[in-house]
Amino acid sequence: MDNKNLTLKWIDTLGNNKIVFERGIIDCTKNRGIYGIFIIDNKQQTEYCAYVGRTVNIYKRFLKGDDAHFVKLRKGLLQNDKVIEALNDKHKRIEVRVIEQIMFNYENYYKDIQFMASRECYYIDHYQALGQCLEQCPDGSNIRRDVWENEKMLSSKA
């Protein structure tokens, strides 16, 4: 059966494997877990993790609904400079990978959800320690950037 997703069709028009999904994401055999958006620079032979996230449906998180990552990218609404830069650079490509599949135990809802959130934070910490994945905050950050900047300024004067 042919996939009729408009964003997937848009990705196909970009050509040259500009955006690549790890095997299993499009057919939903790798559906739930921690995912990463990686920028591959073919000229420099480097790889950069631009974003780490978690979801119960990776396909939907990227391709279905107004809040999906690549729906936003297609519409010019995604707020991640590294991904946007890669989209417009002929030497770079974007790869979406499952970093870790998450299997629920189904003993306790809150435990399963907390485990998935903890694994996401683990990978964000890992990549940020490498100087990557720097354009994101975890869900529920509870402090706006402007408030943080103001507190930073005030603390430096103390």
Tab-separated table of C-alpha atoms in Angstrom:
chain	number	residue	atom	x	y	z
A	1	MET	CA	0.000	0.000	0.000
A	2	ASP	CA	1.325	3.434	-0.981
A	3	ASN	CA	1.886	5.919	1.866
A	4	LYS	CA	-0.181	9.062	1.215
A	5	ASN	CA	1.365	11.232	3.957
A	6	LEU	CA	1.958	14.741	2.538
A	7	THR	CA	5.057	15.416	4.612
A	8	LEU	CA	6.589	12.110	3.571
A	9	LYS	CA	5.873	13.022	-0.059
A	10	TRP	CA	7.551	16.421	0.536
A	11	ILE	CA	10.604	14.648	1.981
A	12	ASP	CA	10.769	12.479	-1.162
A	13	THR	CA	10.849	15.636	-3.338
A	14	LEU	CA	13.995	16.825	-1.525
A	15	GLY	CA	15.934	13.972	-3.140
A	16	ASN	CA	19.448	12.675	-2.423
A	17	ASN	CA	18.345	11.084	0.861
A	18	LYS	CA	18.164	14.574	2.378
A	19	ILE	CA	16.019	13.239	5.222
A	20	VAL	CA	16.376	9.578	6.136
A	21	PHE	CA	14.406	7.539	8.650
A	22	GLU	CA	15.945	4.497	10.294
A	23	ARG	CA	14.405	1.269	9.052
A	24	GLY	CA	11.342	0.442	11.115
A	25	ILE	CA	10.093	3.990	11.731
A	26	ILE	CA	7.988	4.396	8.596
A	27	ASP	CA	6.475	0.899	8.826
A	28	CYS	CA	6.026	1.370	12.622
A	29	THR	CA	7.952	-1.752	13.624
A	30	LYS	CA	10.136	0.561	15.739
A	31	ASN	CA	7.406	2.711	17.155
A	32	ARG	CA	7.925	3.651	20.809
A	33	GLY	CA	11.052	5.015	22.410
A	34	ILE	CA	13.767	7.597	22.485
A	35	TYR	CA	14.660	9.075	19.111
A	36	GLY	CA	17.319	11.414	17.833
A	37	ILE	CA	17.572	13.836	14.948
A	38	PHE	CA	21.135	13.662	13.660
A	39	ILE	CA	22.839	15.988	11.200
A	40	ILE	CA	25.381	14.255	8.995
A	41	ASP	CA	27.921	16.545	7.335
A	42	ASN	CA	29.264	14.608	4.361
A	43	LYS	CA	31.944	17.213	3.600
A	44	GLN	CA	33.362	17.359	7.138
A	45	GLN	CA	32.612	13.666	7.840
A	46	THR	CA	30.906	14.619	11.119
A	47	GLU	CA	27.715	13.763	12.938
A	48	TYR	CA	25.795	16.058	15.303
A	49	CYS	CA	22.791	15.194	17.449
A	50	ALA	CA	20.425	18.151	17.068
A	51	TYR	CA	17.529	16.829	19.144
A	52	VAL	CA	16.510	13.965	21.425
A	53	GLY	CA	12.891	13.181	22.180
A	54	ARG	CA	10.535	10.493	23.404
A	55	THR	CA	7.218	9.320	22.080
A	56	VAL	CA	4.879	6.369	21.956
A	57	ASN	CA	4.629	6.720	18.151
A	58	ILE	CA	7.733	7.939	16.337
A	59	TYR	CA	6.047	7.969	12.925
A	60	LYS	CA	3.280	10.264	14.194
A	61	ARG	CA	5.713	12.474	16.120
A	62	PHE	CA	7.471	13.326	12.869
A	63	LEU	CA	4.830	13.096	10.171
A	64	LYS	CA	1.233	13.457	11.432
A	65	GLY	CA	-0.505	16.484	12.869
A	66	ASP	CA	0.311	20.163	13.142
A	67	ASP	CA	2.764	19.599	16.009
A	68	ALA	CA	4.810	16.907	14.202
A	69	HIS	CA	8.498	17.796	13.789
A	70	PHE	CA	8.746	17.482	10.019
A	71	VAL	CA	5.275	18.903	9.376
A	72	LYS	CA	6.597	22.009	11.138
A	73	LEU	CA	9.821	21.815	9.119
A	74	ARG	CA	7.871	21.598	5.859
A	75	LYS	CA	5.779	24.639	6.866
A	76	GLY	CA	8.804	26.650	8.030
A	77	LEU	CA	7.717	26.512	11.686
A	78	LEU	CA	10.321	24.206	13.255
A	79	GLN	CA	12.483	25.980	15.811
A	80	ASN	CA	15.798	24.183	15.582
A	81	ASP	CA	18.543	26.088	13.782
A	82	LYS	CA	20.757	23.031	13.238
A	83	VAL	CA	17.987	21.107	11.461
A	84	ILE	CA	17.001	24.113	9.334
A	85	GLU	CA	20.652	24.747	8.426
A	86	ALA	CA	21.097	21.102	7.406
A	87	LEU	CA	17.977	21.215	5.256
A	88	ASN	CA	19.459	24.109	3.301
A	89	ASP	CA	23.046	22.802	3.057
A	90	LYS	CA	23.808	20.500	0.120
A	91	HIS	CA	26.601	18.789	2.078
A	92	LYS	CA	24.361	17.800	4.986
A	93	ARG	CA	21.565	15.326	5.518
A	94	ILE	CA	19.142	14.684	8.357
A	95	GLU	CA	18.760	11.235	9.896
A	96	VAL	CA	16.065	10.166	12.329
A	97	ARG	CA	17.089	7.227	14.484
A	98	VAL	CA	15.648	5.226	17.322
A	99	ILE	CA	18.237	5.622	20.074
A	100	GLU	CA	16.475	3.218	22.410
A	101	GLN	CA	13.260	1.279	22.007
A	102	ILE	CA	11.152	1.371	25.161
A	103	MET	CA	9.082	-1.598	26.203
A	104	PHE	CA	6.423	-0.967	28.825
A	105	ASN	CA	6.003	-3.413	31.712
A	106	TYR	CA	2.311	-2.539	32.017
A	107	GLU	CA	2.451	-2.971	35.797
A	108	ASN	CA	2.012	0.721	36.559
A	109	TYR	CA	1.274	3.529	34.095
A	110	TYR	CA	3.278	6.147	36.003
A	111	LYS	CA	6.318	3.897	36.280
A	112	ASP	CA	6.332	3.191	32.550
A	113	ILE	CA	5.961	6.880	31.646
A	114	GLN	CA	8.599	7.950	34.175
A	115	PHE	CA	11.024	5.331	32.838
A	116	MET	CA	10.623	6.666	29.310
A	117	ALA	CA	11.124	10.268	30.507
A	118	SER	CA	14.233	9.243	32.469
A	119	ARG	CA	15.769	7.552	29.439
A	120	GLU	CA	15.108	10.682	27.347
A	121	CYS	CA	16.878	12.832	29.961
A	122	TYR	CA	19.785	10.379	30.057
A	123	TYR	CA	20.375	10.794	26.321
A	124	ILE	CA	19.895	14.573	26.399
A	125	ASP	CA	22.545	14.727	29.168
A	126	HIS	CA	24.820	12.431	27.151
A	127	TYR	CA	24.690	14.514	23.977
A	128	GLN	CA	24.799	17.864	25.776
A	129	ALA	CA	28.003	16.734	27.521
A	130	LEU	CA	29.415	16.346	23.987
A	131	GLY	CA	28.347	19.915	23.099
A	132	GLN	CA	25.400	18.681	21.037
A	133	CYS	CA	21.640	18.720	21.437
A	134	LEU	CA	21.779	22.260	22.808
A	135	GLU	CA	18.584	23.732	21.346
A	136	GLN	CA	16.061	21.992	23.553
A	137	CYS	CA	14.645	21.880	27.038
A	138	PRO	CA	12.975	18.875	28.605
A	139	ASP	CA	9.192	18.827	28.748
A	140	GLY	CA	7.872	20.765	31.697
A	141	SER	CA	10.874	23.098	31.960
A	142	ASN	CA	8.567	25.555	33.784
A	143	ILE	CA	10.759	28.582	33.211
A	144	ARG	CA	10.618	30.722	30.108
A	145	ARG	CA	13.893	31.694	28.466
A	146	ASP	CA	13.370	35.434	29.090
A	147	VAL	CA	12.811	34.823	32.822
A	148	TRP	CA	15.953	32.664	32.951
A	149	GLU	CA	17.990	35.348	31.141
A	150	ASN	CA	16.769	37.989	33.594
A	151	GLU	CA	17.671	35.816	36.609
A	152	LYS	CA	21.095	35.168	35.074
A	153	MET	CA	21.698	38.889	34.687
A	154	LEU	CA	20.590	39.589	38.264
A	155	SER	CA	22.738	36.787	39.704
A	156	SER	CA	25.878	38.127	38.011
A	157	LYS	CA	25.373	41.491	39.743
A	158	ALA	CA	25.111	39.943	43.202
